[in-house]
Short mmCIF file of C-alpha atoms and ligand atoms in Angstrom, two decimals:
data_model
loop_
_atom_site.label_atom_id
_atom_site.label_comp_id
_atom_site.label_asym_id
_atom_site.label_seq_id
_atom_site.Cartn_x
_atom_site.Cartn_y
_atom_site.Cartn_z
CA MET A 1 -27.93 -95.13 -6.10
CA LYS A 2 -30.40 -95.00 -9.30
CA ALA A 3 -28.05 -94.84 -11.93
CA HIS A 4 -29.53 -91.72 -13.32
CA LEU A 5 -28.64 -90.46 -10.10
CA LYS A 6 -25.12 -91.34 -10.61
CA ASN A 7 -24.42 -90.16 -13.52
CA THR A 8 -26.30 -86.69 -12.21
CA ASP A 9 -23.21 -86.04 -9.76
CA LEU A 10 -21.00 -87.38 -12.09
CA VAL A 11 -21.97 -84.47 -14.68
CA LYS A 12 -21.44 -82.06 -11.66
CA GLN A 13 -18.13 -82.98 -10.53
CA THR A 14 -16.45 -83.13 -14.37
CA ALA A 15 -18.15 -79.71 -14.67
CA SER A 16 -16.32 -78.58 -11.56
CA ILE A 17 -12.81 -80.60 -12.55
CA LEU A 18 -13.09 -78.76 -15.85
CA GLY A 19 -13.16 -74.92 -14.47
CA PHE A 20 -16.70 -74.44 -14.95
CA ASP A 21 -18.14 -72.13 -12.66
CA PHE A 22 -21.79 -73.25 -12.70
CA CYS A 23 -23.53 -76.03 -14.13
CA GLY A 24 -27.30 -76.48 -14.12
CA ILE A 25 -29.06 -79.45 -15.53
CA ALA A 26 -32.97 -79.33 -17.23
CA LYS A 27 -35.24 -81.51 -19.20
CA ALA A 28 -34.76 -81.48 -23.24
CA GLU A 29 -37.75 -80.43 -24.12
CA TYR A 30 -39.58 -78.23 -26.93
CA LEU A 31 -38.77 -74.79 -26.10
CA ASN A 32 -42.90 -73.19 -26.79
CA GLU A 33 -42.79 -70.05 -25.31
CA ASP A 34 -38.86 -69.41 -26.68
CA ALA A 35 -40.41 -70.46 -30.17
CA ARG A 36 -42.37 -67.03 -29.83
CA ARG A 37 -39.87 -65.06 -28.54
CA LEU A 38 -37.23 -65.49 -31.17
CA GLU A 39 -39.97 -65.87 -33.75
CA SER A 40 -41.24 -62.31 -32.58
CA TRP A 41 -38.04 -60.37 -32.97
CA LEU A 42 -36.96 -62.67 -36.20
CA GLN A 43 -40.41 -60.96 -38.11
CA LYS A 44 -39.68 -57.71 -36.69
CA GLY A 45 -35.92 -57.58 -38.05
CA MET A 46 -33.90 -57.74 -34.89
CA HIS A 47 -31.12 -59.83 -36.66
CA GLY A 48 -30.38 -57.05 -38.51
CA SER A 49 -27.98 -58.30 -41.67
CA MET A 50 -27.01 -61.25 -38.77
CA HIS A 51 -29.41 -64.10 -41.64
CA TYR A 52 -27.69 -66.88 -39.49
CA MET A 53 -30.44 -66.30 -36.80
CA GLN A 54 -33.13 -67.10 -39.45
CA ASN A 55 -31.92 -70.78 -40.23
CA HIS A 56 -32.24 -73.84 -38.30
CA PHE A 57 -35.33 -72.34 -36.53
CA GLU A 58 -36.67 -75.90 -35.66
CA LEU A 59 -33.36 -76.78 -34.31
CA ARG A 60 -32.53 -73.59 -32.00
CA VAL A 61 -36.17 -74.57 -30.25
CA ASP A 62 -36.29 -78.37 -30.46
CA PRO A 63 -33.20 -80.23 -28.61
CA GLU A 64 -34.51 -83.98 -30.50
CA LYS A 65 -33.23 -82.71 -33.82
CA LEU A 66 -30.06 -81.92 -32.39
CA VAL A 67 -29.65 -85.02 -30.85
CA PRO A 68 -31.92 -87.77 -31.54
CA GLY A 69 -33.22 -88.91 -28.60
CA ALA A 70 -32.02 -85.61 -26.13
CA LYS A 71 -32.96 -86.15 -23.19
CA SER A 72 -31.44 -83.78 -20.40
CA VAL A 73 -29.38 -80.59 -21.60
CA ILE A 74 -26.30 -79.52 -19.62
CA THR A 75 -25.71 -75.87 -19.19
CA LEU A 76 -22.27 -74.85 -18.20
CA LEU A 77 -20.81 -70.99 -17.30
CA ILE A 78 -17.41 -70.09 -17.33
CA ASN A 79 -16.73 -66.52 -15.93
CA TYR A 80 -14.70 -63.63 -17.83
CA PHE A 81 -14.53 -61.09 -15.57
CA PRO A 82 -10.94 -59.69 -15.26
CA GLU A 83 -8.96 -58.83 -12.17
CA THR A 84 -8.54 -54.99 -13.72
CA THR A 85 -10.05 -53.27 -16.72
CA GLN A 86 -8.61 -51.29 -19.64
CA ALA A 87 -7.54 -47.00 -18.64
CA ASP A 88 -10.86 -44.51 -19.45
CA THR A 89 -8.57 -43.34 -22.19
CA LEU A 90 -8.72 -46.10 -24.42
CA PRO A 91 -11.07 -47.25 -27.07
CA LYS A 92 -12.50 -50.03 -25.21
CA ILE A 93 -12.63 -53.52 -25.84
CA SER A 94 -15.38 -55.54 -23.88
CA LYS A 95 -13.84 -58.24 -21.67
CA TYR A 96 -14.94 -61.62 -22.93
CA ALA A 97 -12.59 -60.44 -25.69
CA TYR A 98 -9.59 -59.36 -23.56
CA GLY A 99 -7.72 -63.03 -23.52
CA GLN A 100 -7.75 -65.90 -25.76
CA ASP A 101 -11.28 -67.18 -28.51
CA TYR A 102 -13.70 -68.57 -25.58
CA HIS A 103 -14.56 -71.03 -28.42
CA GLU A 104 -11.54 -73.09 -28.76
CA VAL A 105 -10.86 -72.65 -25.01
CA ILE A 106 -14.63 -74.11 -24.30
CA ARG A 107 -15.01 -76.30 -27.22
CA LYS A 108 -11.77 -78.34 -26.07
CA LYS A 109 -13.54 -78.42 -22.37
CA LEU A 110 -16.66 -79.35 -23.95
CA HIS A 111 -14.57 -82.17 -25.55
CA GLU A 112 -12.89 -83.67 -22.69
CA PHE A 113 -16.34 -83.07 -20.87
CA LEU A 114 -17.88 -85.66 -23.33
CA GLN A 115 -15.07 -88.13 -23.48
CA ILE A 116 -15.02 -88.29 -19.11
CA LEU A 117 -18.58 -88.94 -19.16
CA LYS A 118 -18.18 -91.69 -21.83
CA ASN A 119 -15.42 -93.20 -20.20
CA ASN A 120 -17.54 -93.63 -16.68
CA ILE A 121 -21.35 -94.53 -18.75
CA GLY A 122 -20.01 -96.72 -22.26
CA ASP A 123 -21.06 -94.46 -24.94
CA PHE A 124 -23.47 -92.49 -25.64
CA ASN A 125 -24.83 -89.18 -27.72
CA GLY A 126 -24.01 -85.85 -27.28
CA ARG A 127 -23.34 -83.12 -28.28
CA GLY A 128 -21.46 -80.16 -26.96
CA PHE A 129 -22.08 -76.50 -28.06
CA VAL A 130 -20.42 -72.75 -27.57
CA ASP A 131 -21.67 -69.46 -29.42
CA SER A 132 -22.16 -71.10 -32.45
CA ALA A 133 -24.68 -73.39 -33.27
CA PRO A 134 -28.51 -72.86 -33.73
CA VAL A 135 -29.34 -73.67 -29.55
CA LEU A 136 -30.67 -70.71 -27.50
CA GLU A 137 -28.52 -70.76 -24.87
CA ARG A 138 -29.60 -68.35 -22.58
CA ALA A 139 -33.23 -69.73 -22.13
CA TRP A 140 -31.55 -73.27 -21.43
CA ALA A 141 -29.40 -71.78 -19.19
CA LYS A 142 -32.69 -70.01 -17.38
CA LYS A 143 -34.41 -73.51 -17.44
CA SER A 144 -31.60 -75.34 -15.47
CA GLY A 145 -32.16 -72.81 -12.50
CA LEU A 146 -28.90 -70.38 -13.21
CA GLY A 147 -30.02 -67.67 -13.01
CA TRP A 148 -32.86 -65.15 -14.43
CA ILE A 149 -32.97 -63.23 -17.98
CA GLY A 150 -32.90 -59.38 -17.04
CA LYS A 151 -33.72 -56.05 -18.55
CA ASN A 152 -30.34 -56.16 -20.74
CA GLY A 153 -31.40 -59.97 -22.10
CA ASN A 154 -28.15 -62.00 -20.56
CA LEU A 155 -28.40 -64.07 -17.81
CA ILE A 156 -27.62 -63.06 -14.36
CA ASN A 157 -26.49 -65.39 -11.43
CA LYS A 158 -27.25 -63.67 -8.02
CA LYS A 159 -24.47 -64.80 -6.97
CA SER A 160 -21.99 -63.95 -9.67
CA GLY A 161 -23.55 -61.48 -11.98
CA SER A 162 -23.68 -62.01 -16.11
CA PHE A 163 -20.28 -62.26 -16.66
CA PHE A 164 -20.07 -65.36 -17.97
CA PHE A 165 -20.14 -67.75 -21.09
CA ILE A 166 -22.44 -70.19 -21.92
CA ALA A 167 -21.44 -73.15 -23.13
CA THR A 168 -24.71 -76.01 -23.63
CA LEU A 169 -24.22 -80.06 -24.10
CA ILE A 170 -27.15 -81.91 -25.31
CA THR A 171 -27.04 -85.55 -24.87
CA ASP A 172 -29.89 -88.42 -24.76
CA VAL A 173 -28.43 -89.88 -21.13
CA ASP A 174 -31.22 -89.59 -17.93
CA LEU A 175 -30.15 -86.87 -16.13
CA GLN A 176 -31.77 -85.75 -12.32
CA ALA A 177 -32.73 -81.60 -13.67
CA ASP A 178 -32.26 -78.76 -11.38
CA ASP A 179 -34.74 -76.96 -10.15
CA VAL A 180 -36.42 -74.86 -12.69
CA TYR A 181 -37.67 -72.11 -10.47
CA VAL A 182 -35.40 -68.52 -10.37
CA LYS A 183 -36.97 -65.52 -9.35
CA ASP A 184 -36.35 -62.05 -11.22
CA PHE A 185 -34.03 -60.30 -9.33
CA CYS A 186 -34.69 -56.91 -11.89
CA GLY A 187 -37.66 -55.39 -10.01
CA SER A 188 -37.77 -52.06 -10.63
CA CYS A 189 -34.29 -51.45 -11.68
CA THR A 190 -34.29 -49.75 -15.27
CA LYS A 191 -30.49 -48.99 -15.35
CA CYS A 192 -29.22 -50.75 -18.36
CA ILE A 193 -32.23 -49.44 -20.21
CA ASP A 194 -31.49 -45.97 -19.04
CA ALA A 195 -27.63 -46.56 -19.88
CA CYS A 196 -28.11 -48.10 -23.54
CA PRO A 197 -26.39 -45.35 -25.62
CA THR A 198 -27.89 -46.75 -28.94
CA GLU A 199 -31.25 -47.15 -27.11
CA ALA A 200 -31.60 -51.34 -28.46
CA ILE A 201 -33.16 -52.39 -25.37
CA LEU A 202 -36.85 -52.64 -25.27
CA PRO A 203 -39.65 -52.97 -22.60
CA GLY A 204 -40.11 -57.07 -22.38
CA LYS A 205 -36.44 -58.01 -21.86
CA VAL A 206 -36.38 -57.91 -25.98
CA VAL A 207 -33.01 -56.54 -27.13
CA ASP A 208 -33.24 -55.55 -30.73
CA GLY A 209 -29.59 -56.87 -31.58
CA SER A 210 -29.77 -54.47 -34.82
CA LYS A 211 -29.20 -51.41 -33.06
CA CYS A 212 -26.61 -52.97 -30.77
CA ILE A 213 -23.27 -51.69 -30.41
CA SER A 214 -21.78 -54.78 -30.02
CA TYR A 215 -23.70 -55.96 -33.43
CA PHE A 216 -22.40 -53.20 -35.40
CA THR A 217 -19.03 -53.56 -33.81
CA ILE A 218 -18.04 -56.97 -34.61
CA GLU A 219 -21.59 -58.57 -36.82
CA LEU A 220 -21.97 -56.73 -39.77
CA LYS A 221 -20.09 -57.00 -42.00
CA ASP A 222 -18.36 -55.35 -45.04
CA ALA A 223 -20.75 -52.11 -44.30
CA LEU A 224 -20.48 -48.81 -42.97
CA ILE A 225 -21.98 -48.17 -39.50
CA PRO A 226 -25.13 -46.38 -40.15
CA ASP A 227 -24.54 -42.13 -39.78
CA LYS A 228 -27.96 -42.02 -37.16
CA MET A 229 -25.26 -43.52 -34.73
CA LYS A 230 -22.22 -41.10 -34.79
CA GLY A 231 -21.64 -39.67 -31.53
CA LYS A 232 -23.29 -43.03 -30.16
CA PHE A 233 -20.48 -45.38 -28.95
CA ASP A 234 -19.13 -43.74 -26.40
CA ASN A 235 -15.73 -45.27 -27.59
CA TRP A 236 -16.76 -48.28 -28.25
CA LEU A 237 -14.39 -50.30 -30.28
CA PHE A 238 -14.91 -53.47 -30.39
CA GLY A 239 -18.06 -55.29 -28.29
CA CYS A 240 -19.83 -52.89 -25.25
CA ASP A 241 -20.31 -54.20 -21.76
CA VAL A 242 -22.72 -51.07 -20.61
CA CYS A 243 -25.25 -52.90 -20.16
CA GLN A 244 -23.15 -55.16 -17.73
CA ASP A 245 -21.03 -52.86 -16.54
CA VAL A 246 -24.05 -50.77 -15.10
CA CYS A 247 -25.85 -53.83 -13.68
CA PRO A 248 -26.40 -53.67 -9.57
CA TRP A 249 -25.81 -57.18 -9.70
CA ASN A 250 -22.66 -57.46 -11.34
CA ARG A 251 -21.01 -55.77 -7.64
CA PHE A 252 -20.88 -59.53 -7.10
CA ALA A 253 -19.09 -60.97 -9.88
CA SER A 254 -15.30 -61.64 -8.88
CA PRO A 255 -12.57 -61.94 -10.97
CA HIS A 256 -11.61 -65.41 -13.21
CA LYS A 257 -8.84 -67.46 -12.72
CA ASN A 258 -8.45 -68.79 -15.87
CA GLU A 259 -5.29 -68.60 -17.57
CA SER A 260 -6.41 -68.44 -21.06
CA PHE A 261 -8.72 -65.51 -20.25
CA LYS A 262 -5.30 -63.08 -19.27
CA PRO A 263 -5.40 -60.32 -21.31
CA ILE A 264 -3.21 -60.05 -24.18
CA GLU A 265 -0.67 -56.66 -23.62
CA ALA A 266 -2.16 -54.75 -26.60
CA ILE A 267 -5.38 -54.44 -25.01
CA PHE A 268 -3.88 -52.42 -22.31
CA GLU A 269 -1.18 -50.89 -24.14
CA PHE A 270 -3.50 -49.55 -27.45
CA ASN A 271 -4.32 -46.39 -27.39
CA LYS A 272 -5.60 -44.40 -31.02
CA ASN A 273 -2.67 -43.46 -32.93
CA ASP A 274 -1.65 -47.27 -31.70
CA TRP A 275 -4.39 -48.87 -33.03
CA GLU A 276 -4.10 -45.94 -36.03
CA GLU A 277 -0.93 -47.43 -37.11
CA LEU A 278 -1.62 -51.08 -36.45
CA THR A 279 -0.83 -53.00 -40.39
CA GLU A 280 -2.27 -55.87 -41.52
CA GLU A 281 0.51 -58.11 -40.74
CA LYS A 282 0.32 -57.36 -37.17
CA PHE A 283 -3.25 -57.33 -35.91
CA LYS A 284 -3.16 -60.75 -37.78
CA ILE A 285 -0.13 -61.96 -35.39
CA ILE A 286 -1.46 -60.28 -32.30
CA PHE A 287 -5.07 -61.13 -32.37
CA SER A 288 -4.39 -64.50 -33.92
CA LYS A 289 -6.00 -66.53 -31.06
CA SER A 290 -8.11 -63.11 -29.81
CA PRO A 291 -12.20 -63.13 -30.32
CA ILE A 292 -10.96 -59.84 -32.15
CA LYS A 293 -9.85 -61.00 -34.93
CA ARG A 294 -14.34 -61.95 -35.93
CA THR A 295 -14.49 -58.47 -37.37
CA LYS A 296 -10.78 -58.69 -39.32
CA PHE A 297 -8.54 -56.06 -39.95
CA SER A 298 -10.68 -53.92 -41.98
CA GLY A 299 -13.54 -54.26 -39.75
CA ILE A 300 -11.56 -52.53 -36.69
CA LYS A 301 -10.10 -50.24 -39.63
CA ARG A 302 -13.56 -49.02 -39.76
CA ASN A 303 -14.83 -49.52 -35.85
CA LEU A 304 -11.86 -46.86 -35.21
CA GLN A 305 -13.07 -44.40 -38.54
CA PHE A 306 -16.28 -44.10 -37.07
CA ILE A 307 -16.02 -43.33 -33.32
CA GLN A 308 -12.83 -41.19 -34.48
CA SER A 309 -15.57 -39.14 -36.82
CA SER A 310 -18.14 -39.21 -33.94
C1 B12 B 1 -26.90 -63.39 -31.94
C2 B12 B 1 -26.02 -62.66 -30.50
C3 B12 B 1 -26.00 -61.82 -30.08
C4 B12 B 1 -26.84 -60.54 -30.71
C5 B12 B 1 -27.86 -60.02 -31.25
C6 B12 B 1 -28.22 -60.02 -29.52
C7 B12 B 1 -30.16 -61.02 -29.10
N1 B12 B 1 -30.20 -59.66 -28.26
O1 B12 B 1 -29.91 -61.77 -29.23
C8 B12 B 1 -25.22 -59.39 -30.42
C9 B12 B 1 -24.49 -58.75 -31.88
C10 B12 B 1 -26.16 -57.84 -30.41
C11 B12 B 1 -25.08 -59.47 -29.40
C12 B12 B 1 -24.54 -58.85 -28.24
C13 B12 B 1 -24.04 -59.29 -26.92
N2 B12 B 1 -23.96 -60.72 -26.84
CO1 B12 B 1 -23.99 -62.49 -27.88
N3 B12 B 1 -25.04 -63.95 -28.94
C14 B12 B 1 -25.60 -64.05 -29.81
C15 B12 B 1 -26.16 -65.67 -29.97
C16 B12 B 1 -25.28 -65.93 -31.12
C17 B12 B 1 -27.63 -66.27 -30.39
C18 B12 B 1 -28.85 -65.32 -29.60
C19 B12 B 1 -30.01 -65.35 -29.47
O2 B12 B 1 -30.78 -66.22 -29.95
N4 B12 B 1 -30.87 -64.39 -29.79
C20 B12 B 1 -32.14 -63.96 -30.29
C21 B12 B 1 -33.23 -64.15 -29.00
C22 B12 B 1 -34.48 -63.47 -29.50
O3 B12 B 1 -32.88 -64.87 -27.82
P1 B12 B 1 -32.01 -64.32 -26.80
O4 B12 B 1 -30.96 -62.92 -26.86
O5 B12 B 1 -31.06 -65.98 -26.19
O6 B12 B 1 -33.31 -64.70 -25.51
C23 B12 B 1 -33.89 -65.71 -25.76
C24 B12 B 1 -34.02 -66.28 -23.96
O7 B12 B 1 -33.64 -65.37 -23.53
C25 B12 B 1 -35.58 -65.56 -23.11
N5 B12 B 1 -36.16 -64.81 -22.96
C26 B12 B 1 -35.71 -63.66 -22.92
N6 B12 B 1 -36.56 -63.28 -21.41
C27 B12 B 1 -37.45 -63.89 -21.47
C28 B12 B 1 -38.34 -64.07 -20.62
C29 B12 B 1 -39.27 -65.51 -20.02
C30 B12 B 1 -40.70 -65.49 -19.65
C31 B12 B 1 -38.68 -66.73 -21.31
C32 B12 B 1 -39.42 -67.99 -20.92
C33 B12 B 1 -38.03 -66.44 -22.21
C34 B12 B 1 -37.10 -65.32 -22.07
O8 B12 B 1 -36.09 -65.66 -25.16
C35 B12 B 1 -35.26 -65.65 -26.21
C36 B12 B 1 -35.54 -66.46 -27.39
O9 B12 B 1 -35.27 -67.73 -26.87
C37 B12 B 1 -25.99 -66.15 -28.72
C38 B12 B 1 -25.37 -68.04 -28.72
C39 B12 B 1 -26.29 -69.04 -28.63
N7 B12 B 1 -26.05 -69.65 -29.44
O10 B12 B 1 -27.46 -68.54 -27.68
C40 B12 B 1 -24.71 -65.37 -27.51
C41 B12 B 1 -25.05 -64.74 -26.49
C42 B12 B 1 -25.92 -64.65 -26.05
N8 B12 B 1 -24.14 -63.56 -26.41
C43 B12 B 1 -23.08 -63.11 -25.39
C44 B12 B 1 -22.66 -62.43 -24.87
C45 B12 B 1 -21.67 -62.18 -23.69
C46 B12 B 1 -23.25 -60.73 -25.94
C47 B12 B 1 -22.42 -59.38 -25.12
C48 B12 B 1 -22.40 -59.42 -23.31
C49 B12 B 1 -21.13 -59.05 -25.89
C50 B12 B 1 -20.52 -57.96 -26.07
N9 B12 B 1 -20.20 -57.58 -24.68
O11 B12 B 1 -20.66 -57.47 -26.58
C51 B12 B 1 -23.55 -58.42 -26.09
C52 B12 B 1 -24.73 -58.18 -24.92
C53 B12 B 1 -25.66 -57.65 -25.70
C54 B12 B 1 -27.41 -57.51 -25.25
N10 B12 B 1 -27.71 -56.56 -24.34
O12 B12 B 1 -28.06 -58.91 -25.43
C55 B12 B 1 -23.36 -64.18 -24.50
C56 B12 B 1 -24.45 -64.40 -23.37
C57 B12 B 1 -24.19 -64.25 -22.10
C58 B12 B 1 -24.45 -64.03 -20.75
N11 B12 B 1 -24.36 -64.01 -19.31
O13 B12 B 1 -26.05 -64.06 -20.80
C59 B12 B 1 -23.82 -65.83 -25.46
C60 B12 B 1 -25.05 -67.17 -24.91
C61 B12 B 1 -23.18 -65.98 -26.46
C62 B12 B 1 -22.33 -67.09 -25.44
N12 B12 B 1 -21.88 -68.87 -25.58
O14 B12 B 1 -21.68 -67.08 -23.91
N13 B12 B 1 -24.97 -61.03 -29.29
S1 SF4 B 2 -24.75 -54.45 -25.06
FE1 SF4 B 2 -24.16 -52.18 -25.17
S2 SF4 B 2 -25.39 -51.24 -27.00
FE2 SF4 B 2 -25.82 -53.64 -26.85
S3 SF4 B 2 -27.78 -53.19 -25.66
FE3 SF4 B 2 -26.03 -53.66 -23.68
S4 SF4 B 2 -25.55 -50.95 -23.73
FE4 SF4 B 2 -26.98 -51.58 -25.68
S1 SF4 B 3 -29.53 -53.16 -14.74
FE1 SF4 B 3 -31.38 -53.66 -13.40
S2 SF4 B 3 -33.01 -53.84 -15.12
FE2 SF4 B 3 -30.99 -54.24 -15.54
S3 SF4 B 3 -30.47 -56.53 -16.02
FE3 SF4 B 3 -29.43 -55.46 -14.51
S4 SF4 B 3 -30.68 -55.45 -12.46
FE4 SF4 B 3 -32.20 -55.53 -14.63
#
């Protein structure tokens, strides 16, 4: 068997052994169209106060800048759709934050991934990323045939919907790319646009980050949520799942079996009073391994106050 086919098999097998649900491969190349979309998004200020999005433009659109000699981009999806969801009366937490912090869980897996590949192939240049690096993860997932970008901006897989984390491995190993062509199955549906509480979903698959509840409740640091958003948060305390919950393709979502994403008890137990009475010390203990720590204790208190005053 030719070396690149043998290595491609190894990549796909390793992904499955390490518990990734889908694995796709794309040829590493400059992301022309995505660069234009990103540029226009930034120019319109849709990143709000997420200043990190303005940095490293060239790294985001050119894999060669992150890994010199890059030949292949491997995209890995990992399901986080839970078996049960919160009771309707509780302050809402986005499903991705029910369990342990995915950054840490996936980072460990990516490290193991690279180690397994190196043990078999020999040394090569390769770097794994999940969420926090200047990489257009959705664009690579689309390019490697794992799904299409929905009108709600999310990567949607026809078999399983959109409740997936995306991880990216860029390498100078030559691999067989997957078929890029994946049809867009949104059709004439507009459910996500109609349901978005803050009208953050614009035509042309553009999501105005600066209007998204996820931005206000997680990314907006040390600032108050603007009054004009009052009455629009529909009890979301951390993140927002509305545009995914209404998406017909998420009827095909099946519960994950990942122990690390098992919900922590507080998510299903804390009502408004419990959140209100929560002290900083307890917050730090209960959420020490949770993605919720990103917004810090002060962020959670601000969000709580905001939804209570709405
Ligand atoms: C900044 C950010 C946010 C911001 C801004 C959102 C946004 N629209 O960009 C905020 C805080 C609002 C946010 C919210 C959420 N996020 Co977020 N976020 C990111 C981050 C760090 C960067 C995204 C980015 O580069 N945005 C800039 C815009 C311009 O790029 P983009 O949305 O990725 O779209 C690109 C492509 O999709 C492409 N594209 C779109 N349509 C088309 C059509 C064609 C024809 C072509 C060629 C290209 C194309 O163009 C864009 C530029 O390349 C990524 C991680 C990463 N490094 O990629 C996670 C990420 C996108 N987020 C993720 C998640 C899970 C969420 C939430 C669901 C969390 C939640 N429940 O609260 C929400 C969903 C909101 C939404 N509807 O988009 C996941 C997405 C998983 C998936 N299945 O798609 C990611 C990949 C994190 C991860 N590693 O798993 N997020
Ligand atoms: S996550 Fe919520 S606020 Fe953000 S685009 Fe989707 S529905 Fe709108
Ligand atoms: S709700 Fe409809 S329009 Fe929105 S992403 Fe899903 S299929 Fe596409």
